[in-house]
């Protein structure tokens, strides 16, 4: 690292940028406050000047009123006017001037002197003379001369009041010009300091930052001084050196990271394709050889071997090797060495070899044997990849095993249903026919030939019924649930029922938003079939409606209605075997079959249950 990295920026600032800004703001605020306070003071002094001028000017008019009253010979009006003028001279607006009269004359201002002369003339000469003239016959010439002299003194006082007010306004204007000059000087100084101590360094820092952003890490900021911007410039230079040094190592790190990302991308792509292949391929057609070959290409030079064995078997039932080296597969047929008796879920590490188990739950399906020639163990990413493939294969094998179990269970369940339905229908019919054959044999042995014809008729009817039941059972056994689900199967059943009768069979299916389990679909299909056959064979009507709907209380209702002749008092005799089958299947779904006559005529077969998905 160069010397600039070893420099230590100053921590104390003799000329801080914030001090410049603070002093500038303080100066501007101080000048503003001083100018406001002085202007307020001057205007306060001149606040009463206009009123004083107006009041002093009114004294001239009052003087003229005195002379007019005396000229008209109205002494009472003259006395009132004299008292009013005297009261005006002692008005509160002139209280300051009266107070100044008590001070030495050397301190009197021009306004005070004019006020003193005019007020003294009124108090000593004009007022006493006017009162004396009222006691005798007034001399008009003397009165006019006396009042004219008072008016002249009053005019001089008014003029002096006006000059004093104008002087205050002039002083205010001069002060404002002075404040403006000071503000301009202080603002210019502040602008100069901000320009050279803040704007210029910030401009350098901005330009240098832009050039560094463009990739030129050799740029430096040259800012002298002892303030925050100097610290920022020094730190900026140190940061630039540090970035330049880091950038010199960045390409190698980027290259290594890019290689790692490419490797991860290849790994993820391989795992995705493997998972898709496992999910899309049936368990019995899964190409293990292709998976091992693709895995070997991703890993590189390592040899791979896949061994699958049964849960308790001692020999593998499948061995797959990479690089077409199936002839060099492990010749040891004993698989117990490939299992870890202590913990079969953990890999087995051997010199130049790693055996990764294929485990799902408590079942081990096999191993993936990785053979490598490097002095050290395989990298961690390769171990994780092989382990992920082993987990996927374990899931695929487990799903296949579970599917086989489900197929066996379904097969056993269907066989049980077939056996039960054969017992409830054909077995009982054959037993009945066997009894009739026995009766026929006895009548033959006893030569009672007159009894044989009814027995033969019963045999013929029983055989017809048994044959019909056999056809219905065959039709039932041929029913299947394809990818279309229950809706498609019901449509197929409706088509078959319509072809076997002149009745109109309609389907109203309202379960498009509710999933059912395969067992529930099969039971519903068989109940619909049995109820539909009963309606076709025994109702003697024209229409059959099959409705399947989802209720608000989360239940499902199946209704099979016809417009036929209705049901007898004992409906169980109508079709004993079909009703038994429907009752048994309804109990498996947690419900019960209800057979009721319709008000409009005909029969309604109803069934309600709650699907397993709604019980969660």
Coordinates of C-alpha atoms in Angstrom, one line a residue, residues 19-574:
X19 CA -18.2 27.3 11.2
X20 CA -18.2 29.2 7.9
X21 CA -21.9 28.3 7.4
X22 CA -22.8 29.1 11.0
X23 CA -21.1 32.5 11.0
X24 CA -22.6 33.4 7.7
X25 CA -26.1 32.5 8.9
X26 CA -25.5 34.3 12.2
X27 CA -24.3 37.5 10.4
X28 CA -27.2 37.6 8.1
X29 CA -29.7 36.9 10.8
X30 CA -28.0 39.5 13.1
X31 CA -28.1 42.2 10.5
X32 CA -31.7 41.4 9.7
X33 CA -32.7 41.6 13.4
X34 CA -30.9 44.8 14.0
X35 CA -32.4 46.5 11.0
X36 CA -35.9 45.3 12.0
X37 CA -35.4 46.5 15.6
X38 CA -34.1 50.0 14.7
X39 CA -36.7 50.4 12.0
X40 CA -39.4 49.5 14.6
X41 CA -37.9 52.0 17.0
X42 CA -37.8 54.9 14.5
X43 CA -41.4 54.2 13.4
X44 CA -42.4 54.1 17.0
X45 CA -41.0 57.5 17.6
X46 CA -42.8 58.9 14.5
X47 CA -46.0 57.1 15.4
X48 CA -47.7 60.3 16.9
X49 CA -46.1 62.9 14.6
X50 CA -49.0 62.9 12.1
X51 CA -51.6 63.3 14.9
X52 CA -49.5 66.1 16.5
X53 CA -49.3 67.9 13.2
X54 CA -53.1 67.6 12.8
X55 CA -53.7 68.7 16.4
X56 CA -51.4 71.7 16.2
X57 CA -53.0 72.7 12.9
X58 CA -56.4 72.6 14.5
X59 CA -55.3 75.3 17.0
X60 CA -55.2 77.8 14.1
X61 CA -58.8 77.1 13.4
X62 CA -59.7 77.4 17.1
X63 CA -57.9 80.8 17.2
X64 CA -60.0 82.0 14.2
X65 CA -63.2 80.8 16.0
X66 CA -62.2 83.0 19.0
X67 CA -61.8 86.1 16.8
X68 CA -65.1 85.4 14.9
X69 CA -67.0 85.0 18.2
X70 CA -65.6 88.3 19.5
X71 CA -66.3 90.1 16.3
X72 CA -69.9 89.0 16.4
X73 CA -70.3 90.0 20.0
X74 CA -70.8 86.6 21.4
X75 CA -68.8 86.5 24.6
X76 CA -70.1 83.2 25.8
X77 CA -69.0 81.5 22.6
X78 CA -65.7 83.3 22.8
X79 CA -65.0 82.1 26.3
X80 CA -65.8 78.5 25.3
X81 CA -63.5 78.8 22.3
X82 CA -60.7 80.2 24.6
X83 CA -61.1 77.3 27.0
X84 CA -61.1 74.7 24.2
X85 CA -57.9 76.2 22.7
X86 CA -56.3 76.2 26.2
X87 CA -57.3 72.6 26.6
X88 CA -55.8 71.7 23.3
X89 CA -52.5 73.3 24.3
X90 CA -52.4 71.0 27.3
X91 CA -53.4 67.8 25.3
X92 CA -51.6 64.5 26.1
X93 CA -49.9 64.6 22.7
X94 CA -47.9 67.6 24.0
X95 CA -47.0 66.0 27.3
X96 CA -43.5 65.3 26.1
X97 CA -43.0 68.9 25.1
X98 CA -44.4 70.2 28.4
X99 CA -42.0 67.9 30.2
X100 CA -39.0 69.2 28.1
X101 CA -39.9 72.8 29.0
X102 CA -38.9 72.0 32.6
X103 CA -35.3 71.1 31.5
X104 CA -32.6 73.7 30.9
X105 CA -33.0 75.7 27.7
X106 CA -29.6 74.7 26.5
X107 CA -30.9 71.2 26.0
X108 CA -34.0 72.2 24.1
X109 CA -34.4 71.2 20.5
X110 CA -35.8 73.4 17.8
X111 CA -39.3 71.9 18.2
X112 CA -39.2 72.5 21.9
X113 CA -38.1 76.1 21.4
X114 CA -41.0 76.8 19.0
X115 CA -43.5 75.1 21.3
X116 CA -42.2 77.1 24.2
X117 CA -42.5 80.4 22.4
X118 CA -46.0 79.7 21.0
X119 CA -47.3 78.2 24.3
X120 CA -45.8 81.1 26.4
X121 CA -47.3 83.7 24.1
X122 CA -50.7 82.0 24.5
X123 CA -50.4 81.6 28.2
X124 CA -48.9 85.0 29.0
X125 CA -50.2 87.4 26.4
X126 CA -53.0 86.1 24.2
X127 CA -55.3 84.4 26.7
X128 CA -55.1 87.1 29.4
X129 CA -55.7 89.9 26.8
X130 CA -58.6 88.1 25.3
X131 CA -60.3 87.6 28.7
X132 CA -59.7 91.3 29.5
X133 CA -61.2 92.4 26.2
X134 CA -64.3 90.4 27.0
X135 CA -64.9 92.4 30.2
X136 CA -64.9 95.7 28.3
X137 CA -65.8 96.7 24.8
X138 CA -63.3 94.8 22.6
X139 CA -61.1 96.7 20.1
X140 CA -61.4 94.8 16.9
X141 CA -58.0 96.0 15.6
X142 CA -56.2 95.0 18.7
X143 CA -58.0 91.6 18.8
X144 CA -57.1 90.9 15.2
X145 CA -53.5 91.9 15.8
X146 CA -53.3 89.7 18.9
X147 CA -54.9 86.6 17.3
X148 CA -52.8 87.1 14.1
X149 CA -49.6 87.0 16.1
X150 CA -50.8 83.8 17.9
X151 CA -51.7 82.2 14.5
X152 CA -48.2 83.0 13.2
X153 CA -46.6 81.4 16.2
X154 CA -48.9 78.4 15.7
X155 CA -48.0 78.1 12.0
X156 CA -44.3 78.1 12.9
X157 CA -45.0 75.3 15.5
X158 CA -46.9 73.2 12.9
X159 CA -44.0 73.7 10.4
X160 CA -41.5 72.6 13.0
X161 CA -43.6 69.5 13.8
X162 CA -43.6 68.6 10.0
X163 CA -39.8 69.1 9.8
X164 CA -39.3 66.9 12.8
X165 CA -41.4 64.1 11.2
X166 CA -39.5 64.5 7.9
X167 CA -36.2 64.3 9.7
X168 CA -37.2 61.0 11.3
X169 CA -38.2 59.5 7.9
X170 CA -34.9 60.7 6.4
X171 CA -33.0 59.1 9.3
X172 CA -34.9 55.8 8.7
X173 CA -34.1 55.9 5.0
X174 CA -30.4 56.6 5.7
X175 CA -30.3 53.7 8.2
X176 CA -31.9 51.3 5.7
X177 CA -29.4 52.3 3.0
X178 CA -26.6 51.6 5.5
X179 CA -28.1 48.3 6.4
X180 CA -28.4 47.4 2.6
X181 CA -24.7 48.3 2.1
X182 CA -23.6 46.2 5.1
X183 CA -25.8 43.3 3.9
X184 CA -24.3 43.5 0.4
X185 CA -20.7 43.5 1.8
X186 CA -21.4 40.6 4.2
X187 CA -23.2 38.6 1.5
X188 CA -20.3 39.1 -0.9
X189 CA -17.9 37.9 1.8
X190 CA -20.0 34.9 2.5
X191 CA -20.4 34.1 -1.2
X192 CA -16.6 34.3 -1.6
X193 CA -16.0 32.0 1.3
X194 CA -18.6 29.5 0.2
X195 CA -17.3 29.7 -3.4
X196 CA -13.7 29.0 -2.5
X197 CA -14.0 26.9 0.6
X198 CA -17.0 24.7 -0.2
X199 CA -18.2 24.8 -3.8
X200 CA -14.7 24.5 -5.4
X201 CA -13.7 21.4 -3.3
X202 CA -17.1 19.8 -3.8
X203 CA -16.8 20.3 -7.6
X204 CA -13.4 18.6 -7.5
X205 CA -14.8 15.7 -5.4
X206 CA -17.7 15.3 -7.8
X207 CA -15.6 15.3 -10.9
X208 CA -13.2 12.8 -9.4
X209 CA -16.1 10.6 -8.3
X210 CA -17.5 10.6 -11.9
X211 CA -14.1 9.6 -13.3
X212 CA -13.6 6.8 -10.7
X213 CA -17.1 5.6 -11.6
X214 CA -16.0 5.4 -15.2
X215 CA -13.1 3.1 -14.2
X216 CA -10.2 5.6 -13.8
X217 CA -9.0 4.7 -10.3
X218 CA -5.8 6.9 -10.6
X219 CA -7.7 10.1 -10.0
X220 CA -6.8 12.2 -6.9
X221 CA -8.4 15.2 -5.1
X222 CA -6.1 18.1 -4.3
X223 CA -7.8 20.1 -1.5
X224 CA -5.7 22.0 1.0
X225 CA -6.8 23.3 4.3
X226 CA -7.9 22.0 7.7
X227 CA -11.6 21.3 7.5
X228 CA -14.1 18.6 6.8
X229 CA -13.7 18.8 3.0
X230 CA -10.0 18.2 3.4
X231 CA -10.7 15.1 5.5
X232 CA -13.2 14.0 2.9
X233 CA -10.6 14.5 0.1
X234 CA -7.9 12.6 2.0
X235 CA -10.3 9.8 2.7
X236 CA -11.5 9.8 -0.9
X237 CA -7.9 9.4 -2.1
X238 CA -7.3 6.5 0.3
X239 CA -10.6 4.9 -0.9
X240 CA -9.5 5.3 -4.5
X241 CA -6.2 3.6 -3.7
X242 CA -8.0 0.8 -1.9
X243 CA -10.5 0.3 -4.8
X244 CA -7.6 0.2 -7.3
X245 CA -5.9 -2.5 -5.3
X246 CA -9.2 -4.4 -4.9
X247 CA -9.9 -4.1 -8.6
X248 CA -6.6 -5.6 -9.5
X249 CA -7.8 -8.8 -7.8
X250 CA -11.4 -8.6 -8.9
X251 CA -10.9 -10.2 -12.4
X252 CA -9.5 -13.4 -10.9
X253 CA -12.3 -13.6 -8.4
X254 CA -14.9 -12.9 -11.1
X255 CA -13.4 -15.6 -13.3
X256 CA -13.4 -18.1 -10.5
X257 CA -17.0 -17.2 -9.5
X258 CA -18.1 -17.4 -13.1
X259 CA -16.7 -20.8 -13.4
X260 CA -18.4 -21.8 -10.2
X261 CA -21.7 -20.4 -11.4
X262 CA -21.4 -22.2 -14.7
X263 CA -20.7 -25.4 -12.8
X264 CA -23.7 -24.8 -10.5
X265 CA -25.9 -24.1 -13.6
X266 CA -24.8 -27.4 -15.2
X267 CA -25.5 -29.2 -11.9
X268 CA -29.0 -27.6 -11.5
X269 CA -29.8 -28.3 -15.1
X270 CA -28.8 -31.9 -14.7
X271 CA -30.9 -32.3 -11.5
X272 CA -33.9 -30.7 -13.1
X273 CA -33.7 -32.9 -16.2
X274 CA -33.2 -36.0 -14.0
X275 CA -36.2 -35.1 -11.8
X276 CA -38.4 -34.5 -14.9
X277 CA -37.3 -37.8 -16.4
X278 CA -38.1 -39.6 -13.2
X279 CA -41.5 -37.9 -12.9
X280 CA -42.5 -38.4 -16.5
X281 CA -41.3 -42.0 -17.0
X282 CA -43.1 -45.0 -15.5
X283 CA -41.2 -46.8 -12.8
X284 CA -40.7 -49.9 -14.9
X285 CA -39.3 -48.0 -17.9
X286 CA -36.9 -45.6 -16.1
X287 CA -33.6 -45.5 -17.9
X288 CA -31.0 -45.9 -15.1
X289 CA -28.2 -46.3 -17.6
X290 CA -28.9 -42.9 -19.2
X291 CA -29.0 -41.2 -15.8
X292 CA -25.7 -42.7 -14.7
X293 CA -24.1 -41.7 -18.1
X294 CA -25.3 -38.1 -17.8
X295 CA -24.1 -38.0 -14.2
X296 CA -20.6 -39.3 -15.2
X297 CA -20.4 -36.5 -17.8
X298 CA -21.1 -33.8 -15.3
X299 CA -18.6 -35.2 -12.8
X300 CA -15.8 -35.6 -15.3
X301 CA -13.3 -38.6 -15.1
X302 CA -14.9 -40.5 -12.3
X303 CA -16.3 -44.0 -12.9
X304 CA -19.7 -44.6 -11.6
X305 CA -21.6 -47.8 -10.8
X306 CA -25.2 -48.2 -9.7
X307 CA -26.3 -51.2 -7.8
X308 CA -29.9 -51.9 -6.8
X309 CA -30.9 -54.7 -4.5
X310 CA -34.0 -55.8 -2.6
X311 CA -34.7 -55.1 1.0
X312 CA -33.3 -58.5 2.3
X313 CA -31.5 -59.7 -0.8
X314 CA -27.8 -60.6 -0.9
X315 CA -27.2 -60.0 -4.6
X316 CA -28.0 -57.0 -6.8
X317 CA -30.9 -57.4 -9.2
X318 CA -29.5 -54.5 -11.4
X319 CA -26.0 -53.2 -12.0
X320 CA -25.3 -50.1 -14.3
X321 CA -21.9 -48.7 -15.0
X322 CA -20.8 -45.5 -16.7
X323 CA -18.6 -45.1 -19.9
X324 CA -20.0 -48.4 -21.3
X325 CA -17.9 -50.4 -18.8
X326 CA -20.6 -52.8 -17.8
X327 CA -18.0 -55.6 -18.3
X328 CA -15.9 -54.1 -15.5
X329 CA -18.7 -53.9 -13.0
X330 CA -18.2 -55.2 -9.5
X331 CA -18.1 -59.0 -9.7
X332 CA -18.8 -59.5 -6.0
X333 CA -22.4 -60.7 -5.8
X334 CA -22.5 -60.2 -2.0
X335 CA -24.2 -56.9 -1.4
X336 CA -23.8 -56.8 2.4
X337 CA -20.3 -55.2 2.0
X338 CA -21.9 -52.2 0.3
X339 CA -24.2 -51.5 3.2
X340 CA -23.2 -49.7 6.4
X341 CA -24.5 -51.8 9.2
X342 CA -24.0 -49.0 11.8
X343 CA -25.8 -46.3 9.9
X344 CA -26.9 -47.3 6.4
X345 CA -27.9 -43.7 5.6
X346 CA -24.3 -42.5 5.7
X347 CA -21.8 -42.8 2.8
X348 CA -19.0 -45.3 3.0
X349 CA -15.6 -43.8 2.4
X350 CA -12.9 -46.1 1.1
X351 CA -9.5 -45.4 -0.5
X352 CA -10.3 -44.1 -4.0
X353 CA -13.9 -44.9 -3.6
X354 CA -17.1 -43.5 -2.1
X355 CA -20.3 -45.4 -1.8
X356 CA -23.4 -43.2 -1.5
X357 CA -26.6 -45.1 -0.4
X358 CA -29.9 -44.7 -2.1
X359 CA -32.2 -44.4 1.0
X360 CA -35.8 -43.5 1.5
X361 CA -37.1 -43.7 5.1
X362 CA -35.9 -46.9 6.6
X363 CA -35.4 -48.7 3.3
X364 CA -32.1 -48.8 1.3
X365 CA -32.7 -49.5 -2.3
X366 CA -29.0 -49.6 -3.4
X367 CA -25.8 -47.5 -3.8
X368 CA -24.0 -45.3 -6.2
X369 CA -20.3 -46.2 -6.2
X370 CA -18.0 -43.3 -7.2
X371 CA -14.4 -44.3 -8.1
X372 CA -11.8 -41.5 -8.4
X373 CA -8.1 -41.4 -9.0
X374 CA -7.3 -38.2 -7.3
X375 CA -5.1 -38.2 -4.2
X376 CA -7.8 -36.4 -2.2
X377 CA -11.4 -37.0 -1.8
X378 CA -14.0 -35.8 -4.4
X379 CA -15.0 -32.2 -4.1
X380 CA -18.0 -31.3 -2.0
X381 CA -20.1 -30.1 -4.9
X382 CA -19.7 -33.5 -6.6
X383 CA -20.6 -35.3 -3.4
X384 CA -23.7 -33.1 -3.0
X385 CA -24.7 -33.8 -6.7
X386 CA -24.3 -37.6 -6.4
X387 CA -26.3 -37.4 -3.1
X388 CA -29.1 -35.4 -4.7
X389 CA -29.3 -38.0 -7.6
X390 CA -29.4 -40.8 -5.0
X391 CA -32.2 -39.1 -3.2
X392 CA -34.1 -38.6 -6.5
X393 CA -33.7 -42.3 -7.4
X394 CA -34.8 -43.3 -3.9
X395 CA -37.9 -41.2 -4.3
X396 CA -38.6 -42.8 -7.7
X397 CA -38.1 -46.3 -6.4
X398 CA -40.2 -45.6 -3.3
X399 CA -43.0 -44.1 -5.5
X400 CA -42.9 -47.3 -7.7
X401 CA -43.0 -49.5 -4.6
X402 CA -45.9 -47.5 -3.2
X403 CA -47.8 -47.6 -6.5
X404 CA -47.3 -51.4 -6.6
X405 CA -48.8 -51.7 -3.1
X406 CA -51.7 -49.5 -4.1
X407 CA -52.4 -51.6 -7.2
X408 CA -52.4 -54.8 -5.1
X409 CA -54.7 -53.2 -2.6
X410 CA -57.1 -52.0 -5.3
X411 CA -57.0 -55.4 -6.9
X412 CA -57.8 -57.1 -3.7
X413 CA -60.5 -54.6 -2.9
X414 CA -62.1 -55.1 -6.3
X415 CA -61.9 -58.9 -5.9
X416 CA -63.7 -58.6 -2.6
X417 CA -66.4 -56.5 -4.1
X418 CA -66.8 -58.9 -7.0
X419 CA -67.0 -61.8 -4.7
X420 CA -69.6 -60.0 -2.5
X421 CA -71.7 -59.0 -5.5
X422 CA -71.5 -62.6 -6.9
X423 CA -72.5 -64.0 -3.6
X424 CA -75.4 -61.5 -3.3
X425 CA -76.7 -62.1 -6.8
X426 CA -75.6 -65.1 -8.8
X427 CA -74.8 -67.4 -5.9
X428 CA -78.3 -66.9 -4.4
X429 CA -79.9 -67.3 -7.8
X430 CA -78.0 -70.5 -8.4
X431 CA -78.9 -71.8 -5.0
X432 CA -82.6 -71.0 -5.8
X433 CA -82.2 -72.9 -9.1
X434 CA -80.6 -75.8 -7.4
X435 CA -83.6 -76.0 -5.0
X436 CA -85.9 -76.0 -8.0
X437 CA -83.9 -78.8 -9.7
X438 CA -84.2 -80.8 -6.5
X439 CA -88.0 -80.3 -6.5
X440 CA -88.1 -81.3 -10.2
X441 CA -86.2 -84.5 -9.4
X442 CA -88.5 -85.5 -6.6
X443 CA -91.6 -84.9 -8.7
X444 CA -90.0 -87.1 -11.4
X445 CA -89.2 -89.8 -8.9
X446 CA -92.7 -89.8 -7.5
X447 CA -94.2 -89.6 -11.0
X448 CA -96.1 -86.4 -10.1
X449 CA -95.8 -84.9 -13.6
X450 CA -98.5 -82.4 -13.0
X451 CA -96.1 -80.6 -10.6
X452 CA -93.2 -80.4 -13.0
X453 CA -94.5 -77.6 -15.3
X454 CA -94.7 -74.9 -12.6
X455 CA -91.2 -75.9 -11.5
X456 CA -90.0 -75.7 -15.1
X457 CA -91.6 -72.2 -15.4
X458 CA -89.8 -71.1 -12.2
X459 CA -86.5 -72.6 -13.5
X460 CA -87.0 -70.7 -16.8
X461 CA -87.7 -67.4 -14.9
X462 CA -84.9 -68.0 -12.5
X463 CA -82.4 -68.7 -15.3
X464 CA -83.6 -65.5 -17.1
X465 CA -83.1 -63.5 -13.9
X466 CA -79.7 -65.0 -13.3
X467 CA -78.7 -64.3 -16.9
X468 CA -79.8 -60.7 -16.5
X469 CA -77.9 -60.3 -13.2
X470 CA -74.9 -61.8 -14.9
X471 CA -75.1 -59.2 -17.7
X472 CA -75.5 -56.4 -15.1
X473 CA -72.5 -57.6 -13.2
X474 CA -70.4 -57.9 -16.4
X475 CA -71.4 -54.3 -17.2
X476 CA -70.4 -53.2 -13.7
X477 CA -67.1 -55.0 -13.9
X478 CA -66.3 -53.4 -17.3
X479 CA -66.9 -49.8 -15.9
X480 CA -63.6 -48.0 -15.5
X481 CA -62.4 -44.6 -14.3
X482 CA -60.2 -43.1 -17.0
X483 CA -58.3 -39.8 -17.0
X484 CA -61.7 -37.9 -17.4
X485 CA -62.6 -38.8 -13.8
X486 CA -66.1 -39.2 -12.4
X487 CA -67.8 -36.8 -14.8
X488 CA -66.7 -38.8 -17.9
X489 CA -67.6 -42.1 -16.3
X490 CA -71.1 -40.8 -15.4
X491 CA -71.6 -39.6 -19.0
X492 CA -70.7 -43.0 -20.3
X493 CA -73.1 -44.6 -17.8
X494 CA -75.9 -42.3 -18.9
X495 CA -75.2 -43.2 -22.5
X496 CA -75.4 -46.9 -21.7
X497 CA -78.6 -46.5 -19.8
X498 CA -80.2 -44.5 -22.7
X499 CA -79.2 -47.1 -25.2
X500 CA -80.8 -49.9 -23.1
X501 CA -84.2 -48.1 -22.7
X502 CA -86.6 -45.6 -24.4
X503 CA -86.4 -43.4 -21.3
X504 CA -84.6 -40.0 -21.5
X505 CA -81.7 -40.0 -19.1
X506 CA -80.3 -36.6 -18.1
X507 CA -77.1 -35.8 -16.1
X508 CA -76.8 -32.6 -13.9
X509 CA -73.2 -32.6 -12.7
X510 CA -72.2 -29.8 -10.2
X511 CA -69.0 -31.1 -8.7
X512 CA -66.5 -29.3 -11.0
X513 CA -64.9 -27.5 -8.0
X514 CA -64.6 -30.4 -5.6
X515 CA -62.0 -33.2 -5.8
X516 CA -63.1 -36.7 -4.8
X517 CA -60.9 -39.7 -3.9
X518 CA -60.9 -42.6 -6.3
X519 CA -62.8 -44.8 -3.8
X520 CA -65.5 -42.1 -3.5
X521 CA -65.8 -41.8 -7.3
X522 CA -66.1 -45.6 -7.7
X523 CA -68.8 -45.9 -5.0
X524 CA -70.8 -43.0 -6.5
X525 CA -70.6 -44.5 -10.0
X526 CA -71.9 -47.9 -8.8
X527 CA -74.7 -46.3 -6.8
X528 CA -75.8 -44.2 -9.9
X529 CA -75.6 -47.4 -12.1
X530 CA -77.8 -49.4 -9.7
X531 CA -80.3 -46.6 -9.2
X532 CA -80.5 -45.9 -12.9
X533 CA -81.1 -49.6 -13.8
X534 CA -83.9 -49.8 -11.2
X535 CA -85.5 -46.7 -12.7
X536 CA -85.3 -48.1 -16.3
X537 CA -86.5 -51.6 -15.4
X538 CA -89.2 -50.9 -12.9
X539 CA -90.4 -47.2 -13.0
X540 CA -92.2 -47.5 -16.4
X541 CA -91.7 -43.7 -16.8
X542 CA -90.3 -41.4 -19.5
X543 CA -87.5 -39.4 -17.8
X544 CA -84.7 -40.1 -15.4
X545 CA -82.6 -37.3 -13.9
X546 CA -79.3 -37.9 -12.2
X547 CA -78.1 -34.9 -10.2
X548 CA -74.8 -34.6 -8.2
X549 CA -74.3 -31.3 -6.4
X550 CA -72.1 -29.7 -3.7
X551 CA -74.1 -28.2 -0.8
X552 CA -73.2 -25.2 1.4
X553 CA -72.7 -27.5 4.5
X554 CA -69.8 -29.1 2.6
X555 CA -71.8 -32.2 1.9
X556 CA -72.4 -33.9 -1.5
X557 CA -75.9 -35.0 -2.5
X558 CA -76.8 -37.6 -5.2
X559 CA -80.3 -37.7 -6.5
X560 CA -81.8 -40.1 -9.0
X561 CA -85.4 -39.2 -9.9
X562 CA -87.9 -40.7 -12.4
X563 CA -91.5 -39.9 -13.3
X564 CA -92.8 -43.4 -13.3
X565 CA -95.3 -45.3 -11.3
X566 CA -93.6 -44.9 -8.0
X567 CA -92.5 -47.5 -5.5
X568 CA -94.4 -50.3 -3.7
X569 CA -94.9 -50.4 0.0
X570 CA -92.0 -52.8 0.3
X571 CA -89.3 -51.4 -2.1
X572 CA -86.8 -54.0 -1.0
X573 CA -88.6 -56.6 -3.1
X574 CA -88.2 -54.4 -6.2

